[in-house]
Amino acid sequence: GQPTVGELAKLMHKQASDIIKFLFLMGNMATINTVLDDETVELIGMEFNIEVTKEHIVEEYNFEELDEEDDPKLLESRPPVVTIMGHVDHGKTTLLDTIRKTKVTEGEFGGITQHIGAYQVTVKGKKVSFLDTPGHEAFTAMRARGAKVTDVTVIVVAADDGVMPQTKEAVDHAKAAGVPMIVAVNKMDKEGANPDRVMSEMSELGCMPEEWGGDTIFVPVSAKNGDGVNDLLENILVVAEMQDLKANPHKMATGTVIEAKLDKGRGAVATLLIQNGTLHASDAIVVGTAFGHVRKMVDDLGREIKTAGPSTPVEIIGLNSVPIAGDVFKAFDQEKKARQIAEARLQARVEEERNASSAMSLEDLAKQIEEGEIQSINVIVKADVQGSAEAVKSSLEKIDVDGVRVNVIRSTAGAITESDIMLASASQAIVVGFNVRPNAAVRKKAEDEGVQIRLHNIIYKVIEEMESAMKGMLAPVY
Ligand code: GDP
């Protein structure tokens, strides 16, 4: 049907208030919920230099919405998708390899595995999918593009080393994404392994072991010799089952790009994680702004397959260009439709990049609060000393403007780093630097990602600025 102002704004990647303002100047009193006729849509398109034909609106809007409600009767259980994160050298890669080896060679297939960026194993008759790009870069990059693929996160902590900076980052990421965590206490075979220390350090990060009255599962493992790995897998199933993961296999597929590359012989090669529906060889498909039809589809063992259901990773060829990890895909029954939508998306993306501020800025804040688009503001606090970081955090968290609160997703001592920027980008957060400054590389990164950094050296100024921004009283020049 006809779009509302809010829907059109979303489609055009514009602020609804800009459209309302434009309509007002045209003598047309509109609100975010006003339904627009074709003529008005066209006028708005002309004003903002975006060609909005009716077809594009309907199609692309559906695509962005991606998952139309499923009939509950059609829903079936789907395997969990697991990401492994943790500090460098704590054993993420070894653990991923061990899980794959112990579980895959059990099958009749000769164990000729292929690295496609994700794999699936069977645990007690149930499937579990792993993303096998370890580390949180991939995870964050995908989240920054709005993709939510992970159901369970395994945080690997080496028992002889304990919690390290990237362990903390991994926990921040998992928390910000709202994904449940399991802690794999690794390298238990090593002399000097101290699992108690890992448990107490993780407790300080808010991950209290079940044994101590908390709700985080800790599993001692040795990724090297395989001890405890089965136990870890079974616990992953337990955590997954609590989430009651379901999907509808009886419709065209939707999902996310895990990896993609250009292959000299085969053209664009993409690994897709199917998140809902079933993908068939020969389906027409839109992937980000690329399109085509599935010419060949293989699983993680390199076997050619004809269909793939929810939570299955597959590698496909047949796209006209290389998509980006984190891009969303959708299958269609006609290639013509896929092409139209890909073109509309390409246009929208170009427009979006031109506007380049999908990230949050303090100046936008009041507007978004007013429009009821946000209930809380994510903030990352970096300070010269831990005490200041804590003080800034607790003061920020006391702010309450019309029920909108500040949510501090990370507060640590130290310089503002690229990792802070990536977390901010993925979480639509603002970075507050207290007595610290970003270096040139970090500033550049922030600019590229559209992340705002606010620098201060007096606590009440931080609070004052945030409050005024939330009330829409921030001085326009800054
Ligand atoms: P990543 O950087 O987290 O992916 O860590 P890796 O998997 O590359 O492991 C780093 C090093 O630790 C390698 O030399 C591994 O062989 C070693 N390692 C990993 N897991 C274990 C383990 O359970 N026990 C022992 N003794 N060494 C391990």
Short mmCIF file of C-alpha atoms and ligand atoms in Angstrom, two decimals:
data_model
loop_
_atom_site.label_atom_id
_atom_site.label_comp_id
_atom_site.label_asym_id
_atom_site.label_seq_id
_atom_site.Cartn_x
_atom_site.Cartn_y
_atom_site.Cartn_z
CA GLY A 1 0.00 0.00 0.00
CA GLN A 2 0.93 3.68 0.29
CA PRO A 3 3.86 4.51 2.58
CA THR A 4 3.65 6.78 5.60
CA VAL A 5 6.09 9.65 6.12
CA GLY A 6 8.05 7.49 8.57
CA GLU A 7 8.24 4.57 6.17
CA LEU A 8 9.30 6.74 3.28
CA ALA A 9 11.96 8.42 5.42
CA LYS A 10 13.36 5.04 6.34
CA LEU A 11 13.33 3.93 2.75
CA MET A 12 15.09 7.08 1.60
CA HIS A 13 17.52 7.04 4.52
CA LYS A 14 16.37 10.51 5.51
CA GLN A 15 15.12 11.99 8.75
CA ALA A 16 11.32 11.98 8.94
CA SER A 17 11.53 15.51 10.31
CA ASP A 18 13.19 16.71 7.10
CA ILE A 19 10.31 15.34 5.08
CA ILE A 20 7.79 16.85 7.49
CA LYS A 21 9.56 20.18 7.22
CA PHE A 22 9.49 20.00 3.43
CA LEU A 23 5.78 19.16 3.43
CA PHE A 24 5.10 21.98 5.86
CA LEU A 25 6.82 24.44 3.53
CA MET A 26 4.59 23.12 0.78
CA GLY A 27 1.61 23.98 2.98
CA ASN A 28 0.93 20.38 3.88
CA MET A 29 0.66 19.57 7.58
CA ALA A 30 1.99 16.06 8.02
CA THR A 31 3.11 13.87 10.87
CA ILE A 32 5.27 10.80 10.87
CA ASN A 33 2.15 8.65 10.45
CA THR A 34 0.60 10.56 7.56
CA VAL A 35 -0.05 8.28 4.59
CA LEU A 36 1.35 9.74 1.36
CA ASP A 37 -0.22 9.59 -2.07
CA ASP A 38 1.86 8.84 -5.18
CA GLU A 39 2.09 12.43 -6.27
CA THR A 40 3.43 13.59 -2.91
CA VAL A 41 5.92 10.73 -2.83
CA GLU A 42 7.18 11.84 -6.21
CA LEU A 43 7.50 15.44 -5.03
CA ILE A 44 9.45 14.39 -2.00
CA GLY A 45 11.68 12.25 -4.19
CA MET A 46 12.40 15.25 -6.41
CA GLU A 47 13.17 17.45 -3.44
CA PHE A 48 15.71 14.98 -2.08
CA ASN A 49 17.04 13.91 -5.46
CA ILE A 50 16.03 10.31 -5.05
CA GLU A 51 14.01 8.62 -7.72
CA VAL A 52 11.17 6.95 -5.91
CA THR A 53 8.90 5.04 -8.20
CA LYS A 54 6.05 3.16 -6.67
CA GLU A 55 7.56 -0.21 -7.47
CA HIS A 56 10.82 0.62 -5.76
CA ILE A 57 9.08 1.79 -2.65
CA VAL A 58 6.99 -1.30 -2.25
CA GLU A 59 9.72 -3.75 -3.14
CA GLU A 60 12.58 -2.22 -1.28
CA TYR A 61 10.53 -1.56 1.76
CA ASN A 62 9.53 -5.17 1.93
CA PHE A 63 13.11 -6.19 1.54
CA GLU A 64 14.31 -3.97 4.35
CA GLU A 65 11.61 -5.36 6.54
CA LEU A 66 12.99 -8.68 5.42
CA ASP A 67 11.06 -11.01 7.55
CA GLU A 68 7.37 -10.72 7.23
CA GLU A 69 5.69 -12.38 10.21
CA ASP A 70 5.71 -16.14 9.99
CA ASP A 71 2.67 -18.21 10.69
CA PRO A 72 3.59 -19.86 14.02
CA LYS A 73 2.36 -23.19 12.66
CA LEU A 74 5.12 -23.11 10.04
CA LEU A 75 7.96 -22.46 12.49
CA GLU A 76 10.46 -25.24 13.17
CA SER A 77 13.51 -25.45 15.43
CA ARG A 78 16.73 -24.32 13.84
CA PRO A 79 20.36 -24.90 14.86
CA PRO A 80 22.14 -22.22 16.92
CA VAL A 81 24.82 -20.07 15.27
CA VAL A 82 27.90 -19.72 17.45
CA THR A 83 30.77 -17.20 17.36
CA ILE A 84 34.06 -17.70 19.21
CA MET A 85 35.77 -14.62 20.61
CA GLY A 86 38.60 -13.93 23.03
CA HIS A 87 42.10 -12.56 23.45
CA VAL A 88 44.76 -13.25 20.83
CA ASP A 89 46.60 -16.55 21.36
CA HIS A 90 44.08 -17.84 23.86
CA GLY A 91 43.19 -20.63 21.44
CA LYS A 92 40.20 -19.53 19.33
CA THR A 93 41.54 -20.95 16.07
CA THR A 94 42.69 -24.17 17.71
CA LEU A 95 39.29 -24.62 19.34
CA LEU A 96 37.45 -24.05 16.05
CA ASP A 97 39.75 -26.57 14.34
CA THR A 98 39.37 -29.14 17.10
CA ILE A 99 35.58 -28.88 17.14
CA ARG A 100 35.46 -29.31 13.41
CA LYS A 101 37.93 -32.20 13.29
CA THR A 102 36.42 -34.23 16.10
CA LYS A 103 32.92 -33.80 14.79
CA VAL A 104 33.33 -33.89 11.05
CA THR A 105 35.62 -36.88 10.60
CA GLU A 106 33.07 -38.97 12.44
CA GLY A 107 30.87 -38.81 9.35
CA GLU A 108 31.16 -41.03 6.32
CA PHE A 109 32.64 -38.17 4.35
CA GLY A 110 36.44 -38.40 4.21
CA GLY A 111 36.93 -35.23 6.20
CA ILE A 112 37.94 -33.13 3.22
CA THR A 113 36.82 -29.85 4.62
CA GLN A 114 36.70 -26.57 2.90
CA HIS A 115 37.08 -23.21 4.56
CA ILE A 116 34.03 -21.16 3.63
CA GLY A 117 33.86 -18.96 6.76
CA ALA A 118 31.39 -21.11 8.67
CA TYR A 119 30.74 -24.77 9.30
CA GLN A 120 28.20 -27.05 10.85
CA VAL A 121 28.71 -29.99 13.19
CA THR A 122 26.39 -32.50 14.81
CA VAL A 123 26.27 -32.82 18.59
CA LYS A 124 24.07 -35.55 20.08
CA GLY A 125 22.08 -35.66 16.88
CA LYS A 126 21.57 -31.89 16.82
CA LYS A 127 23.24 -29.47 14.44
CA VAL A 128 25.31 -26.49 15.57
CA SER A 129 26.72 -23.86 13.18
CA PHE A 130 29.99 -22.05 13.87
CA LEU A 131 31.30 -18.90 12.26
CA ASP A 132 34.95 -19.75 11.82
CA THR A 133 36.41 -16.31 11.49
CA PRO A 134 37.51 -15.99 15.09
CA GLY A 135 37.73 -12.70 16.89
CA HIS A 136 35.37 -9.84 17.24
CA GLU A 137 36.37 -7.89 14.15
CA ALA A 138 34.12 -9.98 11.94
CA PHE A 139 31.38 -9.97 14.57
CA THR A 140 31.54 -6.19 14.94
CA ALA A 141 31.79 -5.54 11.23
CA MET A 142 28.60 -7.51 10.74
CA ARG A 143 26.82 -5.81 13.61
CA ALA A 144 27.89 -2.45 12.24
CA ARG A 145 25.95 -3.36 9.10
CA GLY A 146 22.97 -4.22 11.22
CA ALA A 147 23.25 -7.99 10.85
CA LYS A 148 22.34 -10.16 13.77
CA VAL A 149 23.63 -13.64 13.12
CA THR A 150 24.98 -14.97 16.40
CA ASP A 151 22.85 -16.86 18.93
CA VAL A 152 25.59 -17.91 21.35
CA THR A 153 29.08 -16.53 21.97
CA VAL A 154 31.92 -18.61 23.33
CA ILE A 155 34.49 -16.46 25.12
CA VAL A 156 37.82 -18.28 25.16
CA VAL A 157 40.10 -17.46 28.08
CA ALA A 158 43.49 -19.17 28.48
CA ALA A 159 43.70 -20.57 32.00
CA ASP A 160 47.42 -19.76 32.22
CA ASP A 161 46.93 -16.14 31.20
CA GLY A 162 43.55 -15.02 32.53
CA VAL A 163 41.38 -12.14 31.40
CA MET A 164 43.16 -9.82 28.96
CA PRO A 165 42.13 -6.60 27.16
CA GLN A 166 40.53 -8.38 24.19
CA THR A 167 38.66 -10.68 26.57
CA LYS A 168 37.02 -7.56 28.00
CA GLU A 169 36.27 -6.28 24.52
CA ALA A 170 34.71 -9.59 23.56
CA VAL A 171 32.46 -9.45 26.63
CA ASP A 172 31.50 -5.85 25.79
CA HIS A 173 30.58 -6.90 22.27
CA ALA A 174 28.52 -9.88 23.35
CA LYS A 175 26.70 -7.78 25.96
CA ALA A 176 26.06 -4.92 23.55
CA ALA A 177 24.60 -7.41 21.09
CA GLY A 178 22.57 -9.11 23.81
CA VAL A 179 24.01 -12.52 22.92
CA PRO A 180 24.38 -15.10 25.72
CA MET A 181 27.94 -16.13 26.59
CA ILE A 182 29.64 -19.35 27.58
CA VAL A 183 33.21 -19.18 28.88
CA ALA A 184 35.64 -21.81 27.61
CA VAL A 185 38.51 -21.91 30.08
CA ASN A 186 41.19 -23.13 27.69
CA LYS A 187 44.69 -24.59 27.96
CA MET A 188 43.73 -26.64 31.02
CA ASP A 189 46.49 -29.08 30.02
CA LYS A 190 49.14 -26.48 30.74
CA GLU A 191 51.09 -26.21 33.89
CA GLY A 192 50.06 -23.04 35.66
CA ALA A 193 46.47 -23.33 34.47
CA ASN A 194 44.40 -21.46 37.03
CA PRO A 195 40.66 -21.72 36.30
CA ASP A 196 39.70 -20.07 39.60
CA ARG A 197 41.51 -16.95 38.58
CA VAL A 198 39.67 -16.91 35.26
CA MET A 199 36.36 -17.29 37.09
CA SER A 200 37.04 -14.46 39.48
CA GLU A 201 38.34 -12.14 36.77
CA MET A 202 35.33 -12.91 34.59
CA SER A 203 33.05 -12.27 37.57
CA GLU A 204 34.47 -8.77 37.75
CA LEU A 205 33.24 -8.30 34.17
CA GLY A 206 29.76 -9.35 35.20
CA CYS A 207 30.08 -13.02 34.17
CA MET A 208 29.63 -14.86 37.46
CA PRO A 209 29.94 -18.66 37.28
CA GLU A 210 26.90 -20.79 38.09
CA GLU A 211 28.91 -22.48 40.87
CA TRP A 212 29.20 -19.11 42.55
CA GLY A 213 25.54 -18.22 42.20
CA GLY A 214 25.79 -16.46 38.87
CA ASP A 215 24.36 -17.51 35.54
CA THR A 216 27.38 -17.94 33.29
CA ILE A 217 28.48 -21.42 32.30
CA PHE A 218 32.25 -22.03 32.50
CA VAL A 219 33.66 -25.11 30.78
CA PRO A 220 37.29 -26.16 31.28
CA VAL A 221 38.78 -27.36 27.98
CA SER A 222 41.98 -28.09 26.19
CA ALA A 223 41.57 -27.09 22.57
CA LYS A 224 44.91 -28.79 21.95
CA ASN A 225 44.07 -32.31 23.12
CA GLY A 226 40.29 -32.08 22.91
CA ASP A 227 39.52 -32.50 26.62
CA GLY A 228 36.22 -30.90 27.60
CA VAL A 229 35.29 -30.00 24.02
CA ASN A 230 32.26 -32.32 24.02
CA ASP A 231 31.16 -30.83 27.30
CA LEU A 232 31.46 -27.36 25.79
CA LEU A 233 29.37 -28.39 22.78
CA GLU A 234 26.67 -29.89 24.97
CA ASN A 235 26.53 -26.70 27.00
CA ILE A 236 26.17 -24.69 23.82
CA LEU A 237 23.10 -26.81 23.07
CA VAL A 238 21.74 -26.12 26.55
CA VAL A 239 22.11 -22.36 26.16
CA ALA A 240 20.67 -22.52 22.64
CA GLU A 241 17.67 -24.55 23.76
CA MET A 242 16.78 -21.91 26.33
CA GLN A 243 16.36 -19.47 23.46
CA ASP A 244 13.93 -21.70 21.58
CA LEU A 245 15.36 -20.78 18.18
CA LYS A 246 12.89 -21.15 15.36
CA ALA A 247 12.60 -20.39 11.67
CA ASN A 248 10.22 -21.07 8.81
CA PRO A 249 11.83 -23.35 6.21
CA HIS A 250 8.76 -23.18 3.97
CA LYS A 251 9.50 -19.92 2.18
CA MET A 252 12.13 -18.18 0.07
CA ALA A 253 15.41 -17.72 1.93
CA THR A 254 16.75 -14.65 3.72
CA GLY A 255 20.04 -14.31 5.58
CA THR A 256 23.44 -12.66 5.80
CA VAL A 257 26.76 -12.71 3.94
CA ILE A 258 29.52 -14.24 6.07
CA GLU A 259 32.38 -13.90 3.61
CA ALA A 260 32.76 -12.93 -0.03
CA LYS A 261 35.56 -12.73 -2.53
CA LEU A 262 36.31 -12.49 -6.21
CA ASP A 263 37.61 -15.73 -7.67
CA LYS A 264 39.41 -15.52 -11.02
CA GLY A 265 37.70 -18.55 -12.47
CA ARG A 266 34.32 -18.51 -10.74
CA GLY A 267 33.55 -14.81 -10.34
CA ALA A 268 31.91 -13.55 -7.15
CA VAL A 269 31.92 -16.24 -4.46
CA ALA A 270 29.87 -15.63 -1.32
CA THR A 271 29.30 -17.59 1.85
CA LEU A 272 25.75 -17.06 3.03
CA LEU A 273 24.22 -17.96 6.32
CA ILE A 274 20.59 -18.79 5.75
CA GLN A 275 18.59 -17.35 8.64
CA ASN A 276 15.07 -18.02 7.52
CA GLY A 277 13.46 -19.92 4.68
CA THR A 278 15.14 -22.38 2.34
CA LEU A 279 17.58 -21.51 -0.44
CA HIS A 280 17.39 -23.60 -3.62
CA ALA A 281 20.01 -23.97 -6.31
CA SER A 282 18.80 -21.73 -9.18
CA ASP A 283 16.86 -19.27 -6.98
CA ALA A 284 17.10 -15.62 -8.03
CA ILE A 285 18.82 -13.69 -5.29
CA VAL A 286 19.67 -10.16 -4.13
CA VAL A 287 22.74 -9.92 -1.90
CA GLY A 288 23.42 -6.41 -0.63
CA THR A 289 23.47 -4.56 -3.93
CA ALA A 290 24.53 -7.57 -6.01
CA PHE A 291 22.10 -9.90 -7.71
CA GLY A 292 21.98 -12.98 -9.88
CA HIS A 293 20.81 -16.50 -9.46
CA VAL A 294 22.40 -19.31 -7.53
CA ARG A 295 24.42 -21.12 -10.19
CA LYS A 296 26.04 -23.56 -7.83
CA MET A 297 25.70 -24.09 -4.10
CA VAL A 298 28.11 -26.12 -1.93
CA ASP A 299 28.18 -26.90 1.78
CA ASP A 300 31.16 -26.63 4.15
CA LEU A 301 32.39 -30.03 3.05
CA GLY A 302 32.53 -28.93 -0.56
CA ARG A 303 29.52 -31.08 -1.53
CA GLU A 304 27.16 -29.66 -4.08
CA ILE A 305 23.69 -29.29 -2.58
CA LYS A 306 20.29 -28.40 -4.01
CA THR A 307 18.58 -26.94 -0.94
CA ALA A 308 19.74 -25.38 2.32
CA GLY A 309 17.55 -24.57 5.29
CA PRO A 310 17.79 -22.17 8.29
CA SER A 311 21.19 -21.75 10.04
CA THR A 312 23.02 -23.53 7.21
CA PRO A 313 26.14 -21.90 5.79
CA VAL A 314 26.58 -22.33 2.03
CA GLU A 315 28.94 -21.05 -0.57
CA ILE A 316 27.33 -19.84 -3.77
CA ILE A 317 28.40 -18.51 -7.15
CA GLY A 318 26.32 -16.63 -9.68
CA LEU A 319 26.28 -13.02 -8.40
CA ASN A 320 27.09 -10.09 -10.66
CA SER A 321 29.35 -8.41 -8.09
CA VAL A 322 31.04 -9.16 -4.78
CA PRO A 323 28.92 -8.36 -1.71
CA ILE A 324 30.26 -7.33 1.71
CA ALA A 325 30.27 -9.41 4.90
CA GLY A 326 27.19 -8.41 6.85
CA ASP A 327 25.11 -7.68 3.75
CA VAL A 328 21.64 -9.11 3.88
CA PHE A 329 20.33 -11.36 1.12
CA LYS A 330 16.91 -12.46 -0.04
CA ALA A 331 15.88 -15.01 -2.61
CA PHE A 332 13.11 -14.43 -5.16
CA ASP A 333 11.29 -16.56 -7.63
CA GLN A 334 12.10 -14.27 -10.58
CA GLU A 335 15.45 -12.83 -11.57
CA LYS A 336 13.82 -9.69 -12.98
CA LYS A 337 12.49 -8.82 -9.55
CA ALA A 338 15.89 -9.47 -8.00
CA ARG A 339 17.51 -7.09 -10.48
CA GLN A 340 15.03 -4.28 -9.77
CA ILE A 341 15.51 -4.56 -6.06
CA ALA A 342 19.29 -4.73 -6.34
CA GLU A 343 19.20 -1.51 -8.35
CA ALA A 344 16.97 0.22 -5.83
CA ARG A 345 19.26 -0.89 -3.04
CA LEU A 346 22.35 0.30 -4.86
CA GLN A 347 20.75 3.70 -5.23
CA ALA A 348 19.78 3.77 -1.58
CA ARG A 349 23.30 2.80 -0.54
CA VAL A 350 24.92 5.49 -2.66
CA GLU A 351 22.53 7.96 -1.10
CA GLU A 352 23.27 6.67 2.36
CA GLU A 353 27.00 6.98 1.82
CA ARG A 354 26.49 10.49 0.58
CA ASN A 355 24.71 11.35 3.80
CA ALA A 356 27.22 9.22 5.72
CA SER A 357 25.74 9.73 9.11
CA SER A 358 23.88 6.57 9.89
CA ALA A 359 25.76 6.71 13.18
CA MET A 360 24.49 8.71 16.10
CA SER A 361 25.45 12.29 16.74
CA LEU A 362 24.54 14.42 19.71
CA GLU A 363 22.96 16.98 17.39
CA ASP A 364 20.49 14.38 16.07
CA LEU A 365 19.64 13.09 19.46
CA ALA A 366 16.88 15.39 20.58
CA LYS A 367 15.13 14.93 17.28
CA GLN A 368 15.21 11.17 17.59
CA ILE A 369 14.05 11.27 21.18
CA GLU A 370 11.18 13.50 20.19
CA GLU A 371 10.21 11.16 17.40
CA GLY A 372 10.23 8.32 19.86
CA GLU A 373 12.88 6.50 17.85
CA ILE A 374 15.17 5.83 20.79
CA GLN A 375 14.70 5.02 24.43
CA SER A 376 18.35 4.96 25.41
CA ILE A 377 21.63 6.40 24.20
CA ASN A 378 24.68 4.19 23.99
CA VAL A 379 27.89 5.78 25.20
CA ILE A 380 31.49 4.58 25.40
CA VAL A 381 33.57 6.29 28.07
CA LYS A 382 37.35 6.43 27.86
CA ALA A 383 39.29 8.23 30.59
CA ASP A 384 42.86 8.74 31.74
CA VAL A 385 42.32 6.72 34.91
CA GLN A 386 39.82 4.03 35.86
CA GLY A 387 38.41 6.15 38.71
CA SER A 388 37.39 8.91 36.32
CA ALA A 389 35.90 6.43 33.88
CA GLU A 390 33.74 5.05 36.70
CA ALA A 391 32.73 8.53 37.86
CA VAL A 392 31.74 9.65 34.37
CA LYS A 393 29.85 6.40 33.83
CA SER A 394 27.83 6.63 37.02
CA SER A 395 27.00 10.30 36.47
CA LEU A 396 25.88 9.63 32.90
CA GLU A 397 23.72 6.75 34.01
CA LYS A 398 21.86 9.00 36.43
CA ILE A 399 20.62 11.23 33.63
CA ASP A 400 16.94 10.84 32.83
CA VAL A 401 15.34 13.10 30.27
CA ASP A 402 11.70 12.23 29.70
CA GLY A 403 12.39 8.60 30.43
CA VAL A 404 15.31 8.39 28.00
CA ARG A 405 18.44 7.03 29.67
CA VAL A 406 22.14 6.80 28.96
CA ASN A 407 23.50 3.30 28.59
CA VAL A 408 27.27 3.10 29.07
CA ILE A 409 28.39 0.06 27.07
CA ARG A 410 32.08 0.39 27.84
CA SER A 411 33.99 2.48 30.34
CA THR A 412 37.70 1.94 30.68
CA ALA A 413 40.95 3.78 31.28
CA GLY A 414 43.13 4.35 28.24
CA ALA A 415 43.34 6.11 24.92
CA ILE A 416 40.43 6.04 22.48
CA THR A 417 41.20 3.16 20.10
CA GLU A 418 39.93 1.90 16.76
CA SER A 419 38.22 -0.91 18.61
CA ASP A 420 36.21 1.69 20.57
CA ILE A 421 35.18 3.27 17.29
CA MET A 422 34.10 -0.06 15.83
CA LEU A 423 32.07 -0.91 18.92
CA ALA A 424 30.52 2.58 18.77
CA SER A 425 29.71 2.17 15.11
CA ALA A 426 28.14 -1.23 15.65
CA SER A 427 26.14 -0.02 18.65
CA GLN A 428 25.27 3.45 17.36
CA ALA A 429 27.15 4.87 20.33
CA ILE A 430 28.80 8.19 21.09
CA VAL A 431 32.37 8.13 22.42
CA VAL A 432 33.16 10.39 25.37
CA GLY A 433 36.87 11.01 26.01
CA PHE A 434 37.72 12.30 29.45
CA ASN A 435 41.26 13.68 29.67
CA VAL A 436 42.18 11.55 26.68
CA ARG A 437 42.38 12.36 22.98
CA PRO A 438 42.17 10.19 19.89
CA ASN A 439 45.21 10.04 17.63
CA ALA A 440 44.97 10.88 13.93
CA ALA A 441 44.29 7.28 12.81
CA VAL A 442 41.47 6.91 15.31
CA ARG A 443 39.98 10.28 14.33
CA LYS A 444 40.05 9.19 10.71
CA LYS A 445 38.35 5.91 11.56
CA ALA A 446 35.68 7.78 13.52
CA GLU A 447 35.09 10.06 10.56
CA ASP A 448 34.79 7.11 8.16
CA GLU A 449 32.37 5.34 10.45
CA GLY A 450 30.43 8.49 11.26
CA VAL A 451 31.09 8.02 14.98
CA GLN A 452 31.02 11.12 17.14
CA ILE A 453 33.74 11.72 19.75
CA ARG A 454 33.16 14.31 22.48
CA LEU A 455 36.17 15.41 24.53
CA HIS A 456 36.01 16.81 28.06
CA ASN A 457 38.05 17.32 31.19
CA ILE A 458 35.40 18.35 33.69
CA ILE A 459 32.74 15.85 34.69
CA TYR A 460 29.85 18.26 35.06
CA LYS A 461 30.52 19.49 31.52
CA VAL A 462 30.07 15.96 30.21
CA ILE A 463 26.76 15.68 32.00
CA GLU A 464 25.63 19.16 31.07
CA GLU A 465 26.36 18.57 27.40
CA MET A 466 24.57 15.24 27.35
CA GLU A 467 21.52 16.66 29.09
CA SER A 468 21.28 19.64 26.78
CA ALA A 469 21.67 17.42 23.77
CA MET A 470 18.89 15.18 25.01
CA LYS A 471 16.64 18.17 25.56
CA GLY A 472 17.48 19.53 22.13
CA MET A 473 19.28 22.54 23.51
CA LEU A 474 22.76 21.84 22.26
CA ALA A 475 24.39 24.91 20.79
CA PRO A 476 24.39 24.35 17.05
CA VAL A 477 28.04 25.20 16.51
CA TYR A 478 30.50 22.90 18.21
P1 GDP B 1 43.98 -17.53 18.75
O1 GDP B 1 44.89 -16.38 18.46
O2 GDP B 1 43.06 -17.24 19.88
O3 GDP B 1 43.25 -18.05 17.53
O4 GDP B 1 44.92 -18.72 19.31
P2 GDP B 1 45.47 -20.01 18.58
O5 GDP B 1 44.41 -21.01 18.41
O6 GDP B 1 46.24 -19.60 17.39
O7 GDP B 1 46.43 -20.56 19.70
C1 GDP B 1 47.58 -19.84 20.15
C2 GDP B 1 48.62 -20.82 20.63
O8 GDP B 1 48.13 -21.51 21.77
C3 GDP B 1 48.98 -21.88 19.60
O9 GDP B 1 50.38 -22.11 19.69
C4 GDP B 1 48.20 -23.09 20.07
O10 GDP B 1 48.84 -24.29 19.72
C5 GDP B 1 48.21 -22.91 21.57
N1 GDP B 1 47.05 -23.54 22.21
C6 GDP B 1 45.75 -23.37 21.89
N2 GDP B 1 44.96 -24.10 22.67
C7 GDP B 1 45.77 -24.76 23.52
C8 GDP B 1 45.55 -25.70 24.60
O11 GDP B 1 44.42 -26.08 24.93
N3 GDP B 1 46.65 -26.14 25.25
C9 GDP B 1 47.91 -25.77 24.92
N4 GDP B 1 48.91 -26.27 25.63
N5 GDP B 1 48.14 -24.89 23.92
C10 GDP B 1 47.10 -24.40 23.24
#
